[in-house]
Amino acid sequence: MSANHITDESSIKTKSTIQQMDLFTDHEQLKKEEVKLEKDLEKEKRLQEATLKLKQKYGKNAVLKGMNLVVGATGKDRNNTIGGHKK
């Protein structure tokens, strides 16, 4: 596996996009949708960061999905293994 063309997150946001104007597009509505999308992405990012902090502090089993608690589910057991082997 190799990683090519790695860029910093802050440099991605600075890229400008070119958009062709027309008479039939409601640009105010598009701007509102972009703002809403940005807010949603920021909220998702904060949620992911909080989840990672909880897992780092309390362990991998601190945050689980409901289906991982069903009888026969293996999510909890998998978190206690390294490469399929018990720790």
mmCIF file of C-alpha atoms in Angstrom:
data_model
loop_
_atom_site.group_PDB
_atom_site.id
_atom_site.type_symbol
_atom_site.label_atom_id
_atom_site.label_comp_id
_atom_site.label_asym_id
_atom_site.label_seq_id
_atom_site.Cartn_x
_atom_site.Cartn_y
_atom_site.Cartn_z
ATOM 1 C CA MET A 1 0.000 0.000 0.000
ATOM 2 C CA SER A 2 1.327 3.435 -0.843
ATOM 3 C CA ALA A 3 0.041 6.940 -0.290
ATOM 4 C CA ASN A 4 0.617 9.438 -3.061
ATOM 5 C CA HIS A 5 -0.411 13.071 -3.285
ATOM 6 C CA ILE A 6 -1.114 13.521 0.409
ATOM 7 C CA THR A 7 -2.548 16.958 1.154
ATOM 8 C CA ASP A 8 -3.316 18.755 4.369
ATOM 9 C CA GLU A 9 -6.981 19.259 5.251
ATOM 10 C CA SER A 10 -6.600 23.028 5.388
ATOM 11 C CA SER A 11 -5.197 23.178 1.844
ATOM 12 C CA ILE A 12 -8.213 21.339 0.454
ATOM 13 C CA LYS A 13 -10.620 23.969 1.750
ATOM 14 C CA THR A 14 -8.728 26.788 0.042
ATOM 15 C CA LYS A 15 -9.252 25.416 -3.463
ATOM 16 C CA SER A 16 -11.729 27.489 -5.427
ATOM 17 C CA THR A 17 -14.369 26.031 -7.673
ATOM 18 C CA ILE A 18 -15.430 27.427 -11.011
ATOM 19 C CA GLN A 19 -19.146 27.574 -11.622
ATOM 20 C CA GLN A 20 -20.891 28.670 -14.784
ATOM 21 C CA MET A 21 -23.710 31.110 -14.132
ATOM 22 C CA ASP A 22 -27.146 30.803 -15.706
ATOM 23 C CA LEU A 23 -30.501 32.533 -15.416
ATOM 24 C CA PHE A 24 -32.492 29.589 -14.111
ATOM 25 C CA THR A 25 -30.535 28.638 -10.999
ATOM 26 C CA ASP A 26 -31.481 30.038 -7.610
ATOM 27 C CA HIS A 27 -28.028 30.946 -6.363
ATOM 28 C CA GLU A 28 -29.287 32.054 -2.950
ATOM 29 C CA GLN A 29 -30.764 28.589 -2.412
ATOM 30 C CA LEU A 30 -27.498 26.975 -3.526
ATOM 31 C CA LYS A 31 -25.569 29.148 -1.061
ATOM 32 C CA LYS A 32 -27.956 28.139 1.766
ATOM 33 C CA GLU A 33 -27.483 24.474 0.876
ATOM 34 C CA GLU A 34 -23.692 24.886 0.899
ATOM 35 C CA VAL A 35 -23.818 26.530 4.340
ATOM 36 C CA LYS A 36 -26.052 23.734 5.656
ATOM 37 C CA LEU A 37 -23.719 21.104 4.207
ATOM 38 C CA GLU A 38 -20.720 22.784 5.855
ATOM 39 C CA LYS A 39 -22.519 22.834 9.218
ATOM 40 C CA ASP A 40 -23.478 19.171 8.864
ATOM 41 C CA LEU A 41 -19.906 18.191 7.975
ATOM 42 C CA GLU A 42 -18.515 20.149 10.924
ATOM 43 C CA LYS A 43 -21.025 18.479 13.255
ATOM 44 C CA GLU A 44 -20.072 15.035 11.920
ATOM 45 C CA LYS A 45 -16.380 15.822 12.372
ATOM 46 C CA ARG A 46 -16.935 16.900 16.003
ATOM 47 C CA LEU A 47 -18.925 13.706 16.633
ATOM 48 C CA GLN A 48 -16.139 11.540 15.182
ATOM 49 C CA GLU A 49 -13.498 13.355 17.246
ATOM 50 C CA ALA A 50 -15.556 12.888 20.427
ATOM 51 C CA THR A 51 -16.021 9.190 19.660
ATOM 52 C CA LEU A 52 -12.281 8.740 19.083
ATOM 53 C CA LYS A 53 -11.444 10.521 22.346
ATOM 54 C CA LEU A 54 -13.863 8.280 24.253
ATOM 55 C CA LYS A 55 -12.378 5.156 22.682
ATOM 56 C CA GLN A 56 -8.822 6.305 23.440
ATOM 57 C CA LYS A 57 -9.673 7.083 27.057
ATOM 58 C CA TYR A 58 -11.977 4.161 27.933
ATOM 59 C CA GLY A 59 -11.108 1.494 25.349
ATOM 60 C CA LYS A 60 -12.591 0.228 22.104
ATOM 61 C CA ASN A 61 -15.738 -1.148 23.763
ATOM 62 C CA ALA A 62 -16.699 2.258 25.222
ATOM 63 C CA VAL A 63 -18.788 3.145 22.157
ATOM 64 C CA LEU A 64 -20.639 0.345 20.370
ATOM 65 C CA LYS A 65 -23.575 0.143 17.996
ATOM 66 C CA GLY A 66 -26.739 -1.509 19.253
ATOM 67 C CA MET A 67 -26.298 -4.488 16.938
ATOM 68 C CA ASN A 68 -22.984 -5.276 18.672
ATOM 69 C CA LEU A 69 -24.911 -6.027 21.871
ATOM 70 C CA VAL A 70 -27.215 -8.641 20.320
ATOM 71 C CA VAL A 71 -26.701 -12.255 21.381
ATOM 72 C CA GLY A 72 -24.164 -13.850 19.031
ATOM 73 C CA ALA A 73 -22.655 -10.543 17.890
ATOM 74 C CA THR A 74 -18.876 -10.528 17.600
ATOM 75 C CA GLY A 75 -18.101 -6.793 17.697
ATOM 76 C CA LYS A 76 -17.229 -6.742 21.378
ATOM 77 C CA ASP A 77 -15.074 -9.863 21.083
ATOM 78 C CA ARG A 78 -13.239 -8.548 18.010
ATOM 79 C CA ASN A 79 -12.216 -5.426 19.911
ATOM 80 C CA ASN A 80 -10.349 -7.657 22.366
ATOM 81 C CA THR A 81 -8.224 -9.352 19.710
ATOM 82 C CA ILE A 82 -5.178 -8.388 17.677
ATOM 83 C CA GLY A 83 -5.229 -9.877 14.185
ATOM 84 C CA GLY A 84 -7.745 -12.495 15.319
ATOM 85 C CA HIS A 85 -5.624 -13.564 18.294
ATOM 86 C CA LYS A 86 -6.466 -12.897 21.918
ATOM 87 C CA LYS A 87 -4.458 -10.166 23.591
#
